Amino acid sequence: EVELLESGGGLVQPGGSLTLSCVASGFTFSSYAPSWVRQAPGKGLEWVSTLLSGGSTVYADSVKGRFTISRDNSKNTLYLQMNSLRAEDTAVYYCARYTTSTTSRGVDVWGQGTTVTVSS
Amino acid sequence: DIVMTQTPLSSPVTLGQPASISCRSSQSLVHSDGNTYLSWLQQRPGQPPRLLIYKISNRFSGVPDRFSASGAGTDFTLKISRVEAEDVGVYYCMQATQFPLTFGQGTKLEIK
């Protein structure tokens, strides 16, 4: 079964740092472009970042320069290092599988999410 | 950035009746490869999003055939032929034609 399992969320003070992890199973992790999407309380979905093949990364303007996406294919794990956190970063962070093929490009698998709360 | 606009934002529907959600993009979603990467997602209460439709009209694995979708260019529609209780939730359109990936605001489907 294809599965994504996030961890690492929690309460952090403004200006602080946090690292999220996402373990993938049931598919060849290295063949896809893993991504992070977040959802603020009571709000819609906001794409955060994607790690494309070849190692190139793309970020939303709202997190560029503060967040870093990375992966460890040997552990089937995706990471999101979040620095200089702000109250507006408070959200459920979903790990998602982004498919780059022309057959079905898009986000097709989602994790359960991990909650990040930025507050003093 | 491509802005995705959904209508309506709320849709009360009677069980067994059809429902329709529209999504409009601020620019064409036709990719340089000729494909249109428009998806529809469902988010049930307390659950993560789930892919329903990809590339305008293709149902994802396990999605009931009462869900259908159509559209082209900048205008797209998701239809549910007969709404069931399990269809309650928020529906999002999403474009993957270019980064940043962007989503519609969401349409809340509820039972009358």
PDB file of N, CA and C in Angstrom, chain A residues 35 37 39 43-47 50 52 58-61 94 97-98 101-113, chain B residues 1 31 33 35 37-39 41 43 46-51 54-55 58 60 92 94 96-97 99-105:
ATOM      1  N   SER A  35       6.717  16.477  -2.150  1.00  0.00           N
ATOM      2  CA  SER A  35       6.335  17.870  -1.949  1.00  0.00           C
ATOM      3  C   SER A  35       5.757  18.073  -0.553  1.00  0.00           C
ATOM      4  N   VAL A  37       2.710  20.482   1.268  1.00  0.00           N
ATOM      5  CA  VAL A  37       1.556  21.368   1.104  1.00  0.00           C
ATOM      6  C   VAL A  37       1.021  21.633   2.505  1.00  0.00           C
ATOM      7  N   GLN A  39      -1.900  23.653   5.273  1.00  0.00           N
ATOM      8  CA  GLN A  39      -3.274  24.126   5.409  1.00  0.00           C
ATOM      9  C   GLN A  39      -3.415  24.809   6.766  1.00  0.00           C
ATOM     10  N   LYS A  43      -8.524  27.063   6.795  1.00  0.00           N
ATOM     11  CA  LYS A  43      -8.242  27.658   5.482  1.00  0.00           C
ATOM     12  C   LYS A  43      -8.043  26.595   4.414  1.00  0.00           C
ATOM     13  N   GLY A  44      -7.717  27.051   3.209  1.00  0.00           N
ATOM     14  CA  GLY A  44      -7.509  26.149   2.088  1.00  0.00           C
ATOM     15  C   GLY A  44      -6.090  25.630   2.008  1.00  0.00           C
ATOM     16  N   LEU A  45      -5.797  24.984   0.901  1.00  0.00           N
ATOM     17  CA  LEU A  45      -4.500  24.355   0.696  1.00  0.00           C
ATOM     18  C   LEU A  45      -3.508  25.330   0.071  1.00  0.00           C
ATOM     19  N   GLU A  46      -2.275  25.277   0.544  1.00  0.00           N
ATOM     20  CA  GLU A  46      -1.207  26.120   0.014  1.00  0.00           C
ATOM     21  C   GLU A  46       0.025  25.267  -0.253  1.00  0.00           C
ATOM     22  N   TRP A  47       0.455  25.225  -1.497  1.00  0.00           N
ATOM     23  CA  TRP A  47       1.681  24.512  -1.841  1.00  0.00           C
ATOM     24  C   TRP A  47       2.880  25.230  -1.221  1.00  0.00           C
ATOM     25  N   THR A  50       8.537  21.684  -3.585  1.00  0.00           N
ATOM     26  CA  THR A  50       8.694  20.407  -4.292  1.00  0.00           C
ATOM     27  C   THR A  50      10.150  20.174  -4.587  1.00  0.00           C
ATOM     28  N   LEU A  52      12.364  18.321  -7.104  1.00  0.00           N
ATOM     29  CA  LEU A  52      12.277  17.708  -8.423  1.00  0.00           C
ATOM     30  C   LEU A  52      13.434  16.758  -8.677  1.00  0.00           C
ATOM     31  N   VAL A  58      11.918  23.838  -5.675  1.00  0.00           N
ATOM     32  CA  VAL A  58      11.074  25.017  -5.894  1.00  0.00           C
ATOM     33  C   VAL A  58      10.326  25.300  -4.609  1.00  0.00           C
ATOM     34  N   TYR A  59      10.156  26.581  -4.327  1.00  0.00           N
ATOM     35  CA  TYR A  59       9.524  27.021  -3.092  1.00  0.00           C
ATOM     36  C   TYR A  59       8.475  28.088  -3.360  1.00  0.00           C
ATOM     37  N   ALA A  60       7.473  28.123  -2.497  1.00  0.00           N
ATOM     38  CA  ALA A  60       6.543  29.244  -2.512  1.00  0.00           C
ATOM     39  C   ALA A  60       7.289  30.490  -2.046  1.00  0.00           C
ATOM     40  N   ASP A  61       6.893  31.633  -2.564  1.00  0.00           N
ATOM     41  CA  ASP A  61       7.552  32.886  -2.179  1.00  0.00           C
ATOM     42  C   ASP A  61       7.469  33.111  -0.672  1.00  0.00           C
ATOM     43  N   TYR A  94       1.238  18.766   5.058  1.00  0.00           N
ATOM     44  CA  TYR A  94       1.052  17.479   4.405  1.00  0.00           C
ATOM     45  C   TYR A  94       2.250  17.167   3.505  1.00  0.00           C
ATOM     46  N   ARG A  97       2.927  13.252  -2.748  1.00  0.00           N
ATOM     47  CA  ARG A  97       3.701  12.723  -3.866  1.00  0.00           C
ATOM     48  C   ARG A  97       3.299  13.457  -5.141  1.00  0.00           C
ATOM     49  N   TYR A  98       4.271  14.129  -5.727  1.00  0.00           N
ATOM     50  CA  TYR A  98       4.031  14.854  -6.968  1.00  0.00           C
ATOM     51  C   TYR A  98       4.561  14.014  -8.117  1.00  0.00           C
ATOM     52  N   SER A 101       5.141  12.842 -14.523  1.00  0.00           N
ATOM     53  CA  SER A 101       4.909  12.255 -15.841  1.00  0.00           C
ATOM     54  C   SER A 101       3.810  13.005 -16.580  1.00  0.00           C
ATOM     55  N   THR A 102       3.882  13.012 -17.889  1.00  0.00           N
ATOM     56  CA  THR A 102       2.854  13.681 -18.692  1.00  0.00           C
ATOM     57  C   THR A 102       1.545  12.898 -18.656  1.00  0.00           C
ATOM     58  N   THR A 103       1.610  11.657 -18.211  1.00  0.00           N
ATOM     59  CA  THR A 103       0.402  10.841 -18.144  1.00  0.00           C
ATOM     60  C   THR A 103      -0.530  11.301 -17.029  1.00  0.00           C
ATOM     61  N   SER A 104       0.087  11.713 -15.904  1.00  0.00           N
ATOM     62  CA  SER A 104      -0.755  12.030 -14.743  1.00  0.00           C
ATOM     63  C   SER A 104      -0.142  13.066 -13.820  1.00  0.00           C
ATOM     64  N   ARG A 105       0.454  14.108 -14.390  1.00  0.00           N
ATOM     65  CA  ARG A 105       1.145  15.103 -13.555  1.00  0.00           C
ATOM     66  C   ARG A 105       0.216  15.705 -12.525  1.00  0.00           C
ATOM     67  N   GLY A 106       0.726  15.754 -11.306  1.00  0.00           N
ATOM     68  CA  GLY A 106      -0.043  16.342 -10.220  1.00  0.00           C
ATOM     69  C   GLY A 106       0.289  15.663  -8.916  1.00  0.00           C
ATOM     70  N   VAL A 107      -0.451  16.017  -7.885  1.00  0.00           N
ATOM     71  CA  VAL A 107      -0.260  15.431  -6.558  1.00  0.00           C
ATOM     72  C   VAL A 107      -1.256  14.300  -6.392  1.00  0.00           C
ATOM     73  N   ASP A 108      -0.787  13.065  -6.262  1.00  0.00           N
ATOM     74  CA  ASP A 108      -1.718  11.944  -6.265  1.00  0.00           C
ATOM     75  C   ASP A 108      -1.810  11.186  -4.949  1.00  0.00           C
ATOM     76  N   VAL A 109      -0.862  11.385  -4.052  1.00  0.00           N
ATOM     77  CA  VAL A 109      -0.911  10.707  -2.761  1.00  0.00           C
ATOM     78  C   VAL A 109      -0.590  11.718  -1.669  1.00  0.00           C
ATOM     79  N   TRP A 110      -1.339  11.673  -0.591  1.00  0.00           N
ATOM     80  CA  TRP A 110      -1.181  12.606   0.527  1.00  0.00           C
ATOM     81  C   TRP A 110      -0.979  11.847   1.828  1.00  0.00           C
ATOM     82  N   GLY A 111      -0.141  12.422   2.694  1.00  0.00           N
ATOM     83  CA  GLY A 111      -0.006  11.890   4.038  1.00  0.00           C
ATOM     84  C   GLY A 111      -1.130  12.389   4.923  1.00  0.00           C
ATOM     85  N   GLN A 112      -1.102  11.974   6.174  1.00  0.00           N
ATOM     86  CA  GLN A 112      -2.133  12.377   7.133  1.00  0.00           C
ATOM     87  C   GLN A 112      -1.897  13.776   7.690  1.00  0.00           C
ATOM     88  N   GLY A 113      -0.669  14.267   7.584  1.00  0.00           N
ATOM     89  CA  GLY A 113      -0.366  15.619   8.039  1.00  0.00           C
ATOM     90  C   GLY A 113       0.240  15.660   9.432  1.00  0.00           C
TER      91      GLY A 113
ATOM     92  N   ASP B   1       1.719  34.117 -10.852  1.00  0.00           N
ATOM     93  CA  ASP B   1       1.086  32.890 -10.360  1.00  0.00           C
ATOM     94  C   ASP B   1      -0.308  32.742 -10.974  1.00  0.00           C
ATOM     95  N   HIS B  31      -0.310  23.080 -21.001  1.00  0.00           N
ATOM     96  CA  HIS B  31       1.134  23.040 -20.871  1.00  0.00           C
ATOM     97  C   HIS B  31       1.782  23.058 -22.261  1.00  0.00           C
ATOM     98  N   ASP B  33       3.570  20.933 -23.404  1.00  0.00           N
ATOM     99  CA  ASP B  33       3.555  19.577 -23.952  1.00  0.00           C
ATOM    100  C   ASP B  33       2.169  19.209 -24.496  1.00  0.00           C
ATOM    101  N   ASN B  35      -0.673  19.008 -22.806  1.00  0.00           N
ATOM    102  CA  ASN B  35      -1.579  18.502 -21.784  1.00  0.00           C
ATOM    103  C   ASN B  35      -2.076  19.623 -20.874  1.00  0.00           C
ATOM    104  N   TYR B  37      -2.992  20.179 -16.996  1.00  0.00           N
ATOM    105  CA  TYR B  37      -2.824  19.511 -15.701  1.00  0.00           C
ATOM    106  C   TYR B  37      -3.720  20.145 -14.636  1.00  0.00           C
ATOM    107  N   LEU B  38      -4.985  19.811 -14.739  1.00  0.00           N
ATOM    108  CA  LEU B  38      -5.985  20.283 -13.803  1.00  0.00           C
ATOM    109  C   LEU B  38      -6.529  19.090 -13.036  1.00  0.00           C
ATOM    110  N   SER B  39      -6.460  19.160 -11.722  1.00  0.00           N
ATOM    111  CA  SER B  39      -6.919  18.079 -10.859  1.00  0.00           C
ATOM    112  C   SER B  39      -8.043  18.552  -9.948  1.00  0.00           C
ATOM    113  N   LEU B  41      -9.589  17.588  -6.034  1.00  0.00           N
ATOM    114  CA  LEU B  41      -9.327  16.904  -4.784  1.00  0.00           C
ATOM    115  C   LEU B  41     -10.553  16.976  -3.891  1.00  0.00           C
ATOM    116  N   GLN B  43     -11.634  16.699   0.227  1.00  0.00           N
ATOM    117  CA  GLN B  43     -11.171  16.639   1.615  1.00  0.00           C
ATOM    118  C   GLN B  43     -12.376  16.463   2.526  1.00  0.00           C
ATOM    119  N   GLY B  46     -11.894  16.399   8.731  1.00  0.00           N
ATOM    120  CA  GLY B  46     -10.867  15.777   9.558  1.00  0.00           C
ATOM    121  C   GLY B  46      -9.896  14.868   8.823  1.00  0.00           C
ATOM    122  N   GLN B  47      -9.967  14.854   7.500  1.00  0.00           N
ATOM    123  CA  GLN B  47      -9.118  13.973   6.698  1.00  0.00           C
ATOM    124  C   GLN B  47      -8.169  14.779   5.814  1.00  0.00           C
ATOM    125  N   PRO B  48      -7.089  14.151   5.341  1.00  0.00           N
ATOM    126  CA  PRO B  48      -6.246  14.832   4.356  1.00  0.00           C
ATOM    127  C   PRO B  48      -6.946  14.865   3.006  1.00  0.00           C
ATOM    128  N   PRO B  49      -6.463  15.681   2.107  1.00  0.00           N
ATOM    129  CA  PRO B  49      -7.043  15.679   0.755  1.00  0.00           C
ATOM    130  C   PRO B  49      -6.833  14.330   0.076  1.00  0.00           C
ATOM    131  N   ARG B  50      -7.662  14.085  -0.915  1.00  0.00           N
ATOM    132  CA  ARG B  50      -7.606  12.843  -1.682  1.00  0.00           C
ATOM    133  C   ARG B  50      -7.813  13.210  -3.146  1.00  0.00           C
ATOM    134  N   LEU B  51      -6.998  12.644  -4.028  1.00  0.00           N
ATOM    135  CA  LEU B  51      -7.132  12.931  -5.450  1.00  0.00           C
ATOM    136  C   LEU B  51      -8.358  12.222  -6.011  1.00  0.00           C
ATOM    137  N   TYR B  54      -7.602  13.701 -12.358  1.00  0.00           N
ATOM    138  CA  TYR B  54      -6.377  14.320 -12.848  1.00  0.00           C
ATOM    139  C   TYR B  54      -6.492  14.565 -14.355  1.00  0.00           C
ATOM    140  N   LYS B  55      -5.714  15.499 -14.855  1.00  0.00           N
ATOM    141  CA  LYS B  55      -5.748  15.865 -16.277  1.00  0.00           C
ATOM    142  C   LYS B  55      -7.167  16.069 -16.769  1.00  0.00           C
ATOM    143  N   ASN B  58      -9.796  12.501 -15.851  1.00  0.00           N
ATOM    144  CA  ASN B  58      -9.423  11.115 -15.564  1.00  0.00           C
ATOM    145  C   ASN B  58      -9.635  10.788 -14.079  1.00  0.00           C
ATOM    146  N   PHE B  60      -9.117   9.010 -10.676  1.00  0.00           N
ATOM    147  CA  PHE B  60      -8.016   8.313 -10.018  1.00  0.00           C
ATOM    148  C   PHE B  60      -8.493   6.950  -9.538  1.00  0.00           C
ATOM    149  N   TYR B  92     -11.487  20.847  -3.939  1.00  0.00           N
ATOM    150  CA  TYR B  92     -10.525  21.814  -4.461  1.00  0.00           C
ATOM    151  C   TYR B  92     -10.128  21.461  -5.885  1.00  0.00           C
ATOM    152  N   MET B  94      -6.990  22.111  -8.548  1.00  0.00           N
ATOM    153  CA  MET B  94      -5.571  22.387  -8.414  1.00  0.00           C
ATOM    154  C   MET B  94      -4.914  22.335  -9.784  1.00  0.00           C
ATOM    155  N   ALA B  96      -1.387  21.964 -11.967  1.00  0.00           N
ATOM    156  CA  ALA B  96       0.006  21.516 -11.898  1.00  0.00           C
ATOM    157  C   ALA B  96       0.709  21.807 -13.228  1.00  0.00           C
ATOM    158  N   THR B  97       0.175  22.760 -13.969  1.00  0.00           N
ATOM    159  CA  THR B  97       0.802  23.119 -15.249  1.00  0.00           C
ATOM    160  C   THR B  97       2.097  23.875 -15.034  1.00  0.00           C
ATOM    161  N   PHE B  99       4.729  25.855 -11.781  1.00  0.00           N
ATOM    162  CA  PHE B  99       4.965  26.240 -10.397  1.00  0.00           C
ATOM    163  C   PHE B  99       4.823  27.753 -10.279  1.00  0.00           C
ATOM    164  N   PRO B 100       4.310  28.247  -9.141  1.00  0.00           N
ATOM    165  CA  PRO B 100       3.841  27.465  -7.996  1.00  0.00           C
ATOM    166  C   PRO B 100       2.533  26.745  -8.280  1.00  0.00           C
ATOM    167  N   LEU B 101       2.418  25.527  -7.754  1.00  0.00           N
ATOM    168  CA  LEU B 101       1.148  24.825  -7.812  1.00  0.00           C
ATOM    169  C   LEU B 101       0.140  25.676  -7.047  1.00  0.00           C
ATOM    170  N   THR B 102      -1.059  25.796  -7.597  1.00  0.00           N
ATOM    171  CA  THR B 102      -2.058  26.620  -6.921  1.00  0.00           C
ATOM    172  C   THR B 102      -3.398  25.896  -6.860  1.00  0.00           C
ATOM    173  N   PHE B 103      -4.163  26.243  -5.831  1.00  0.00           N
ATOM    174  CA  PHE B 103      -5.431  25.610  -5.543  1.00  0.00           C
ATOM    175  C   PHE B 103      -6.561  26.645  -5.575  1.00  0.00           C
ATOM    176  N   GLY B 104      -7.763  26.163  -5.873  1.00  0.00           N
ATOM    177  CA  GLY B 104      -8.928  26.993  -5.679  1.00  0.00           C
ATOM    178  C   GLY B 104      -9.189  27.164  -4.191  1.00  0.00           C
ATOM    179  N   GLN B 105     -10.118  28.059  -3.861  1.00  0.00           N
ATOM    180  CA  GLN B 105     -10.393  28.354  -2.440  1.00  0.00           C
ATOM    181  C   GLN B 105     -11.098  27.204  -1.727  1.00  0.00           C
TER     182      GLN B 105
END
